[in-house]
Amino acid sequence: MSRVYVCNCFGVTEAQVKKHAADGACTPRQIASACKAGTDCGSCVRRIQALLGRGACPRRELVDQGEPAVALAPGAELPEAA
């Protein structure tokens, strides 16, 4: 089984990025928080973005549908727009 490295600085593989995405990491910054990929030289950030793609994040899909990006407590309301 061959390993495709996304981040050579920290030895992060494509499979690891995909697993973090499946676990809820929706942005390169969230991937970085999960495994450090993209935090050293930065050359892998575009590859991480490509792996995440559009629609890889359930929260992003909700935003695209007009739902708020933040989860609200039951009974809470968003403030009125000024």
PDB file of N, CA and C in Angstrom:
ATOM      1  N   MET A   1       0.849  -1.184   0.000  1.00  0.00           N
ATOM      2  CA  MET A   1       0.000   0.000   0.000  1.00  0.00           C
ATOM      3  C   MET A   1       0.890   1.242   0.000  1.00  0.00           C
ATOM      4  N   SER A   2       0.705   2.085  -0.987  1.00  0.00           N
ATOM      5  CA  SER A   2       1.527   3.288  -1.067  1.00  0.00           C
ATOM      6  C   SER A   2       0.871   4.429  -0.302  1.00  0.00           C
ATOM      7  N   ARG A   3       1.696   5.273   0.255  1.00  0.00           N
ATOM      8  CA  ARG A   3       1.215   6.445   0.984  1.00  0.00           C
ATOM      9  C   ARG A   3       1.461   7.680   0.140  1.00  0.00           C
ATOM     10  N   VAL A   4       0.416   8.466  -0.027  1.00  0.00           N
ATOM     11  CA  VAL A   4       0.547   9.723  -0.746  1.00  0.00           C
ATOM     12  C   VAL A   4       0.624  10.823   0.303  1.00  0.00           C
ATOM     13  N   TYR A   5       1.802  11.444   0.389  1.00  0.00           N
ATOM     14  CA  TYR A   5       1.989  12.489   1.382  1.00  0.00           C
ATOM     15  C   TYR A   5       1.468  13.821   0.864  1.00  0.00           C
ATOM     16  N   VAL A   6       0.684  14.474   1.712  1.00  0.00           N
ATOM     17  CA  VAL A   6       0.171  15.810   1.417  1.00  0.00           C
ATOM     18  C   VAL A   6       1.113  16.834   2.025  1.00  0.00           C
ATOM     19  N   CYS A   7       1.506  16.597   3.258  1.00  0.00           N
ATOM     20  CA  CYS A   7       2.393  17.502   3.992  1.00  0.00           C
ATOM     21  C   CYS A   7       3.691  16.779   4.311  1.00  0.00           C
ATOM     22  N   ASN A   8       4.733  17.134   3.591  1.00  0.00           N
ATOM     23  CA  ASN A   8       6.035  16.516   3.826  1.00  0.00           C
ATOM     24  C   ASN A   8       6.668  16.990   5.128  1.00  0.00           C
ATOM     25  N   CYS A   9       6.366  18.202   5.549  1.00  0.00           N
ATOM     26  CA  CYS A   9       6.967  18.744   6.774  1.00  0.00           C
ATOM     27  C   CYS A   9       6.593  17.902   7.998  1.00  0.00           C
ATOM     28  N   PHE A  10       5.340  17.452   8.045  1.00  0.00           N
ATOM     29  CA  PHE A  10       4.864  16.692   9.208  1.00  0.00           C
ATOM     30  C   PHE A  10       4.476  15.259   8.860  1.00  0.00           C
ATOM     31  N   GLY A  11       4.735  14.823   7.634  1.00  0.00           N
ATOM     32  CA  GLY A  11       4.468  13.450   7.240  1.00  0.00           C
ATOM     33  C   GLY A  11       2.990  13.092   7.266  1.00  0.00           C
ATOM     34  N   VAL A  12       2.133  14.027   6.875  1.00  0.00           N
ATOM     35  CA  VAL A  12       0.689  13.799   6.878  1.00  0.00           C
ATOM     36  C   VAL A  12       0.269  13.274   5.509  1.00  0.00           C
ATOM     37  N   THR A  13      -0.457  12.164   5.518  1.00  0.00           N
ATOM     38  CA  THR A  13      -0.867  11.543   4.268  1.00  0.00           C
ATOM     39  C   THR A  13      -2.248  12.026   3.818  1.00  0.00           C
ATOM     40  N   GLU A  14      -2.537  11.753   2.554  1.00  0.00           N
ATOM     41  CA  GLU A  14      -3.847  12.070   1.990  1.00  0.00           C
ATOM     42  C   GLU A  14      -4.947  11.360   2.790  1.00  0.00           C
ATOM     43  N   ALA A  15      -4.699  10.115   3.165  1.00  0.00           N
ATOM     44  CA  ALA A  15      -5.686   9.355   3.937  1.00  0.00           C
ATOM     45  C   ALA A  15      -5.963  10.014   5.287  1.00  0.00           C
ATOM     46  N   GLN A  16      -4.924  10.547   5.925  1.00  0.00           N
ATOM     47  CA  GLN A  16      -5.114  11.224   7.215  1.00  0.00           C
ATOM     48  C   GLN A  16      -5.954  12.487   7.048  1.00  0.00           C
ATOM     49  N   VAL A  17      -5.686  13.265   5.994  1.00  0.00           N
ATOM     50  CA  VAL A  17      -6.469  14.482   5.747  1.00  0.00           C
ATOM     51  C   VAL A  17      -7.931  14.108   5.511  1.00  0.00           C
ATOM     52  N   LYS A  18      -8.164  13.075   4.705  1.00  0.00           N
ATOM     53  CA  LYS A  18      -9.535  12.634   4.427  1.00  0.00           C
ATOM     54  C   LYS A  18     -10.240  12.159   5.691  1.00  0.00           C
ATOM     55  N   LYS A  19      -9.504  11.493   6.585  1.00  0.00           N
ATOM     56  CA  LYS A  19     -10.108  11.032   7.838  1.00  0.00           C
ATOM     57  C   LYS A  19     -10.488  12.220   8.713  1.00  0.00           C
ATOM     58  N   HIS A  20      -9.610  13.214   8.814  1.00  0.00           N
ATOM     59  CA  HIS A  20      -9.930  14.405   9.607  1.00  0.00           C
ATOM     60  C   HIS A  20     -11.134  15.134   9.005  1.00  0.00           C
ATOM     61  N   ALA A  21     -11.215  15.173   7.669  1.00  0.00           N
ATOM     62  CA  ALA A  21     -12.359  15.798   7.009  1.00  0.00           C
ATOM     63  C   ALA A  21     -13.641  15.027   7.331  1.00  0.00           C
ATOM     64  N   ALA A  22     -13.562  13.709   7.314  1.00  0.00           N
ATOM     65  CA  ALA A  22     -14.732  12.885   7.639  1.00  0.00           C
ATOM     66  C   ALA A  22     -15.152  13.078   9.091  1.00  0.00           C
ATOM     67  N   ASP A  23     -14.177  13.394   9.942  1.00  0.00           N
ATOM     68  CA  ASP A  23     -14.460  13.633  11.365  1.00  0.00           C
ATOM     69  C   ASP A  23     -14.950  15.053  11.627  1.00  0.00           C
ATOM     70  N   GLY A  24     -15.035  15.889  10.570  1.00  0.00           N
ATOM     71  CA  GLY A  24     -15.624  17.208  10.735  1.00  0.00           C
ATOM     72  C   GLY A  24     -14.742  18.400  10.439  1.00  0.00           C
ATOM     73  N   ALA A  25     -13.466  18.183  10.112  1.00  0.00           N
ATOM     74  CA  ALA A  25     -12.596  19.311   9.758  1.00  0.00           C
ATOM     75  C   ALA A  25     -12.984  19.796   8.366  1.00  0.00           C
ATOM     76  N   CYS A  26     -13.408  21.047   8.265  1.00  0.00           N
ATOM     77  CA  CYS A  26     -13.965  21.569   7.007  1.00  0.00           C
ATOM     78  C   CYS A  26     -13.054  22.537   6.279  1.00  0.00           C
ATOM     79  N   THR A  27     -12.019  22.995   6.925  1.00  0.00           N
ATOM     80  CA  THR A  27     -11.144  24.005   6.336  1.00  0.00           C
ATOM     81  C   THR A  27      -9.687  23.601   6.537  1.00  0.00           C
ATOM     82  N   PRO A  28      -8.784  24.162   5.729  1.00  0.00           N
ATOM     83  CA  PRO A  28      -7.360  23.886   5.954  1.00  0.00           C
ATOM     84  C   PRO A  28      -6.921  24.238   7.382  1.00  0.00           C
ATOM     85  N   ARG A  29      -7.496  25.283   7.957  1.00  0.00           N
ATOM     86  CA  ARG A  29      -7.138  25.665   9.332  1.00  0.00           C
ATOM     87  C   ARG A  29      -7.550  24.569  10.328  1.00  0.00           C
ATOM     88  N   GLN A  30      -8.726  23.971  10.115  1.00  0.00           N
ATOM     89  CA  GLN A  30      -9.173  22.897  11.002  1.00  0.00           C
ATOM     90  C   GLN A  30      -8.330  21.638  10.808  1.00  0.00           C
ATOM     91  N   ILE A  31      -7.913  21.379   9.568  1.00  0.00           N
ATOM     92  CA  ILE A  31      -6.991  20.268   9.319  1.00  0.00           C
ATOM     93  C   ILE A  31      -5.680  20.533  10.058  1.00  0.00           C
ATOM     94  N   ALA A  32      -5.193  21.771   9.991  1.00  0.00           N
ATOM     95  CA  ALA A  32      -3.954  22.138  10.683  1.00  0.00           C
ATOM     96  C   ALA A  32      -4.078  21.920  12.183  1.00  0.00           C
ATOM     97  N   SER A  33      -5.225  22.256  12.748  1.00  0.00           N
ATOM     98  CA  SER A  33      -5.437  22.047  14.181  1.00  0.00           C
ATOM     99  C   SER A  33      -5.427  20.565  14.530  1.00  0.00           C
ATOM    100  N   ALA A  34      -5.903  19.747  13.606  1.00  0.00           N
ATOM    101  CA  ALA A  34      -5.989  18.316  13.863  1.00  0.00           C
ATOM    102  C   ALA A  34      -4.644  17.605  13.725  1.00  0.00           C
ATOM    103  N   CYS A  35      -3.794  18.043  12.764  1.00  0.00           N
ATOM    104  CA  CYS A  35      -2.582  17.260  12.497  1.00  0.00           C
ATOM    105  C   CYS A  35      -1.353  18.093  12.112  1.00  0.00           C
ATOM    106  N   LYS A  36      -1.428  19.410  12.195  1.00  0.00           N
ATOM    107  CA  LYS A  36      -0.335  20.335  11.885  1.00  0.00           C
ATOM    108  C   LYS A  36      -0.074  20.531  10.400  1.00  0.00           C
ATOM    109  N   ALA A  37      -0.722  19.770   9.526  1.00  0.00           N
ATOM    110  CA  ALA A  37      -0.480  19.911   8.091  1.00  0.00           C
ATOM    111  C   ALA A  37      -0.765  21.349   7.665  1.00  0.00           C
ATOM    112  N   GLY A  38       0.168  21.934   6.936  1.00  0.00           N
ATOM    113  CA  GLY A  38       0.006  23.293   6.434  1.00  0.00           C
ATOM    114  C   GLY A  38       0.525  24.382   7.345  1.00  0.00           C
ATOM    115  N   THR A  39       1.096  24.006   8.487  1.00  0.00           N
ATOM    116  CA  THR A  39       1.521  25.029   9.445  1.00  0.00           C
ATOM    117  C   THR A  39       3.010  25.371   9.381  1.00  0.00           C
ATOM    118  N   ASP A  40       3.779  24.657   8.551  1.00  0.00           N
ATOM    119  CA  ASP A  40       5.204  24.969   8.474  1.00  0.00           C
ATOM    120  C   ASP A  40       5.485  25.776   7.205  1.00  0.00           C
ATOM    121  N   CYS A  41       5.788  25.134   6.114  1.00  0.00           N
ATOM    122  CA  CYS A  41       6.136  25.894   4.903  1.00  0.00           C
ATOM    123  C   CYS A  41       4.905  26.361   4.126  1.00  0.00           C
ATOM    124  N   GLY A  42       3.765  25.694   4.326  1.00  0.00           N
ATOM    125  CA  GLY A  42       2.519  26.115   3.681  1.00  0.00           C
ATOM    126  C   GLY A  42       2.322  25.627   2.259  1.00  0.00           C
ATOM    127  N   SER A  43       3.278  24.884   1.718  1.00  0.00           N
ATOM    128  CA  SER A  43       3.150  24.460   0.317  1.00  0.00           C
ATOM    129  C   SER A  43       2.031  23.447   0.100  1.00  0.00           C
ATOM    130  N   CYS A  44       1.515  22.835   1.151  1.00  0.00           N
ATOM    131  CA  CYS A  44       0.472  21.820   1.005  1.00  0.00           C
ATOM    132  C   CYS A  44      -0.944  22.374   1.163  1.00  0.00           C
ATOM    133  N   VAL A  45      -1.090  23.635   1.501  1.00  0.00           N
ATOM    134  CA  VAL A  45      -2.415  24.185   1.802  1.00  0.00           C
ATOM    135  C   VAL A  45      -3.356  24.064   0.603  1.00  0.00           C
ATOM    136  N   ARG A  46      -2.865  24.349  -0.595  1.00  0.00           N
ATOM    137  CA  ARG A  46      -3.728  24.225  -1.782  1.00  0.00           C
ATOM    138  C   ARG A  46      -4.148  22.777  -2.009  1.00  0.00           C
ATOM    139  N   ARG A  47      -3.262  21.845  -1.759  1.00  0.00           N
ATOM    140  CA  ARG A  47      -3.603  20.414  -1.899  1.00  0.00           C
ATOM    141  C   ARG A  47      -4.659  20.032  -0.875  1.00  0.00           C
ATOM    142  N   ILE A  48      -4.535  20.532   0.348  1.00  0.00           N
ATOM    143  CA  ILE A  48      -5.534  20.265   1.383  1.00  0.00           C
ATOM    144  C   ILE A  48      -6.884  20.841   0.964  1.00  0.00           C
ATOM    145  N   GLN A  49      -6.878  22.059   0.435  1.00  0.00           N
ATOM    146  CA  GLN A  49      -8.121  22.670  -0.051  1.00  0.00           C
ATOM    147  C   GLN A  49      -8.750  21.801  -1.129  1.00  0.00           C
ATOM    148  N   ALA A  50      -7.939  21.280  -2.030  1.00  0.00           N
ATOM    149  CA  ALA A  50      -8.447  20.434  -3.108  1.00  0.00           C
ATOM    150  C   ALA A  50      -9.049  19.140  -2.547  1.00  0.00           C
ATOM    151  N   LEU A  51      -8.411  18.573  -1.539  1.00  0.00           N
ATOM    152  CA  LEU A  51      -8.938  17.349  -0.932  1.00  0.00           C
ATOM    153  C   LEU A  51     -10.259  17.606  -0.220  1.00  0.00           C
ATOM    154  N   LEU A  52     -10.375  18.774   0.403  1.00  0.00           N
ATOM    155  CA  LEU A  52     -11.621  19.105   1.098  1.00  0.00           C
ATOM    156  C   LEU A  52     -12.737  19.351   0.095  1.00  0.00           C
ATOM    157  N   GLY A  53     -12.427  20.062  -0.988  1.00  0.00           N
ATOM    158  CA  GLY A  53     -13.397  20.307  -2.037  1.00  0.00           C
ATOM    159  C   GLY A  53     -14.653  20.998  -1.547  1.00  0.00           C
ATOM    160  N   ARG A  54     -15.584  21.186  -2.451  1.00  0.00           N
ATOM    161  CA  ARG A  54     -16.883  21.768  -2.078  1.00  0.00           C
ATOM    162  C   ARG A  54     -17.779  20.649  -1.583  1.00  0.00           C
ATOM    163  N   GLY A  55     -18.577  20.935  -0.591  1.00  0.00           N
ATOM    164  CA  GLY A  55     -19.539  19.962  -0.101  1.00  0.00           C
ATOM    165  C   GLY A  55     -18.953  18.908   0.805  1.00  0.00           C
ATOM    166  N   ALA A  56     -17.664  19.015   1.133  1.00  0.00           N
ATOM    167  CA  ALA A  56     -17.046  18.024   2.005  1.00  0.00           C
ATOM    168  C   ALA A  56     -17.462  18.230   3.453  1.00  0.00           C
ATOM    169  N   CYS A  57     -18.071  19.356   3.743  1.00  0.00           N
ATOM    170  CA  CYS A  57     -18.404  19.714   5.116  1.00  0.00           C
ATOM    171  C   CYS A  57     -19.911  19.885   5.268  1.00  0.00           C
ATOM    172  N   PRO A  58     -20.535  19.113   6.141  1.00  0.00           N
ATOM    173  CA  PRO A  58     -21.979  19.285   6.349  1.00  0.00           C
ATOM    174  C   PRO A  58     -22.350  20.695   6.777  1.00  0.00           C
ATOM    175  N   ARG A  59     -21.510  21.340   7.593  1.00  0.00           N
ATOM    176  CA  ARG A  59     -21.814  22.710   8.027  1.00  0.00           C
ATOM    177  C   ARG A  59     -21.777  23.667   6.854  1.00  0.00           C
ATOM    178  N   ARG A  60     -20.828  23.470   5.920  1.00  0.00           N
ATOM    179  CA  ARG A  60     -20.738  24.333   4.752  1.00  0.00           C
ATOM    180  C   ARG A  60     -21.995  24.165   3.897  1.00  0.00           C
ATOM    181  N   GLU A  61     -22.499  22.930   3.762  1.00  0.00           N
ATOM    182  CA  GLU A  61     -23.711  22.695   2.986  1.00  0.00           C
ATOM    183  C   GLU A  61     -24.885  23.446   3.597  1.00  0.00           C
ATOM    184  N   LEU A  62     -24.970  23.483   4.923  1.00  0.00           N
ATOM    185  CA  LEU A  62     -26.057  24.215   5.579  1.00  0.00           C
ATOM    186  C   LEU A  62     -25.959  25.708   5.287  1.00  0.00           C
ATOM    187  N   VAL A  63     -24.749  26.244   5.316  1.00  0.00           N
ATOM    188  CA  VAL A  63     -24.554  27.665   5.025  1.00  0.00           C
ATOM    189  C   VAL A  63     -24.968  27.945   3.590  1.00  0.00           C
ATOM    190  N   ASP A  64     -24.584  27.063   2.663  1.00  0.00           N
ATOM    191  CA  ASP A  64     -24.962  27.245   1.263  1.00  0.00           C
ATOM    192  C   ASP A  64     -26.480  27.245   1.082  1.00  0.00           C
ATOM    193  N   GLN A  65     -27.191  26.569   1.988  1.00  0.00           N
ATOM    194  CA  GLN A  65     -28.651  26.509   1.928  1.00  0.00           C
ATOM    195  C   GLN A  65     -29.306  27.653   2.695  1.00  0.00           C
ATOM    196  N   GLY A  66     -28.494  28.551   3.257  1.00  0.00           N
ATOM    197  CA  GLY A  66     -29.035  29.709   3.946  1.00  0.00           C
ATOM    198  C   GLY A  66     -29.182  29.535   5.447  1.00  0.00           C
ATOM    199  N   GLU A  67     -28.721  28.432   5.980  1.00  0.00           N
ATOM    200  CA  GLU A  67     -28.788  28.203   7.421  1.00  0.00           C
ATOM    201  C   GLU A  67     -27.621  28.919   8.104  1.00  0.00           C
ATOM    202  N   PRO A  68     -27.777  29.274   9.389  1.00  0.00           N
ATOM    203  CA  PRO A  68     -26.654  29.906  10.098  1.00  0.00           C
ATOM    204  C   PRO A  68     -25.484  28.942  10.243  1.00  0.00           C
ATOM    205  N   ALA A  69     -24.279  29.485  10.250  1.00  0.00           N
ATOM    206  CA  ALA A  69     -23.073  28.668  10.349  1.00  0.00           C
ATOM    207  C   ALA A  69     -22.825  28.184  11.765  1.00  0.00           C
ATOM    208  N   VAL A  70     -23.442  28.820  12.738  1.00  0.00           N
ATOM    209  CA  VAL A  70     -23.240  28.429  14.131  1.00  0.00           C
ATOM    210  C   VAL A  70     -24.460  27.672  14.631  1.00  0.00           C
ATOM    211  N   ALA A  71     -24.205  26.725  15.492  1.00  0.00           N
ATOM    212  CA  ALA A  71     -25.321  25.993  16.089  1.00  0.00           C
ATOM    213  C   ALA A  71     -25.887  26.836  17.228  1.00  0.00           C
ATOM    214  N   LEU A  72     -27.195  26.931  17.287  1.00  0.00           N
ATOM    215  CA  LEU A  72     -27.838  27.703  18.338  1.00  0.00           C
ATOM    216  C   LEU A  72     -28.398  26.768  19.410  1.00  0.00           C
ATOM    217  N   ALA A  73     -28.382  27.248  20.624  1.00  0.00           N
ATOM    218  CA  ALA A  73     -29.006  26.489  21.706  1.00  0.00           C
ATOM    219  C   ALA A  73     -30.513  26.422  21.438  1.00  0.00           C
ATOM    220  N   PRO A  74     -31.172  25.366  21.886  1.00  0.00           N
ATOM    221  CA  PRO A  74     -32.612  25.280  21.678  1.00  0.00           C
ATOM    222  C   PRO A  74     -33.318  26.527  22.211  1.00  0.00           C
ATOM    223  N   GLY A  75     -34.169  27.106  21.400  1.00  0.00           N
ATOM    224  CA  GLY A  75     -34.918  28.302  21.794  1.00  0.00           C
ATOM    225  C   GLY A  75     -34.178  29.605  21.544  1.00  0.00           C
ATOM    226  N   ALA A  76     -32.897  29.539  21.189  1.00  0.00           N
ATOM    227  CA  ALA A  76     -32.129  30.769  20.938  1.00  0.00           C
ATOM    228  C   ALA A  76     -32.453  31.293  19.552  1.00  0.00           C
ATOM    229  N   GLU A  77     -32.298  32.596  19.391  1.00  0.00           N
ATOM    230  CA  GLU A  77     -32.556  33.230  18.096  1.00  0.00           C
ATOM    231  C   GLU A  77     -31.359  34.051  17.669  1.00  0.00           C
ATOM    232  N   LEU A  78     -31.191  34.167  16.377  1.00  0.00           N
ATOM    233  CA  LEU A  78     -30.141  35.024  15.844  1.00  0.00           C
ATOM    234  C   LEU A  78     -30.547  36.477  16.044  1.00  0.00           C
ATOM    235  N   PRO A  79     -29.590  37.372  16.297  1.00  0.00           N
ATOM    236  CA  PRO A  79     -29.936  38.797  16.437  1.00  0.00           C
ATOM    237  C   PRO A  79     -30.440  39.337  15.109  1.00  0.00           C
ATOM    238  N   GLU A  80     -31.303  40.341  15.187  1.00  0.00           N
ATOM    239  CA  GLU A  80     -31.851  40.982  13.995  1.00  0.00           C
ATOM    240  C   GLU A  80     -30.750  41.743  13.273  1.00  0.00           C
ATOM    241  N   ALA A  81     -30.782  41.703  11.961  1.00  0.00           N
ATOM    242  CA  ALA A  81     -29.814  42.456  11.163  1.00  0.00           C
ATOM    243  C   ALA A  81     -30.125  43.947  11.262  1.00  0.00           C
ATOM    244  N   ALA A  82     -29.091  44.755  11.348  1.00  0.00           N
ATOM    245  CA  ALA A  82     -29.292  46.203  11.502  1.00  0.00           C
ATOM    246  C   ALA A  82     -29.669  46.865  10.205  1.00  0.00           C
TER     247      ALA A  82
END
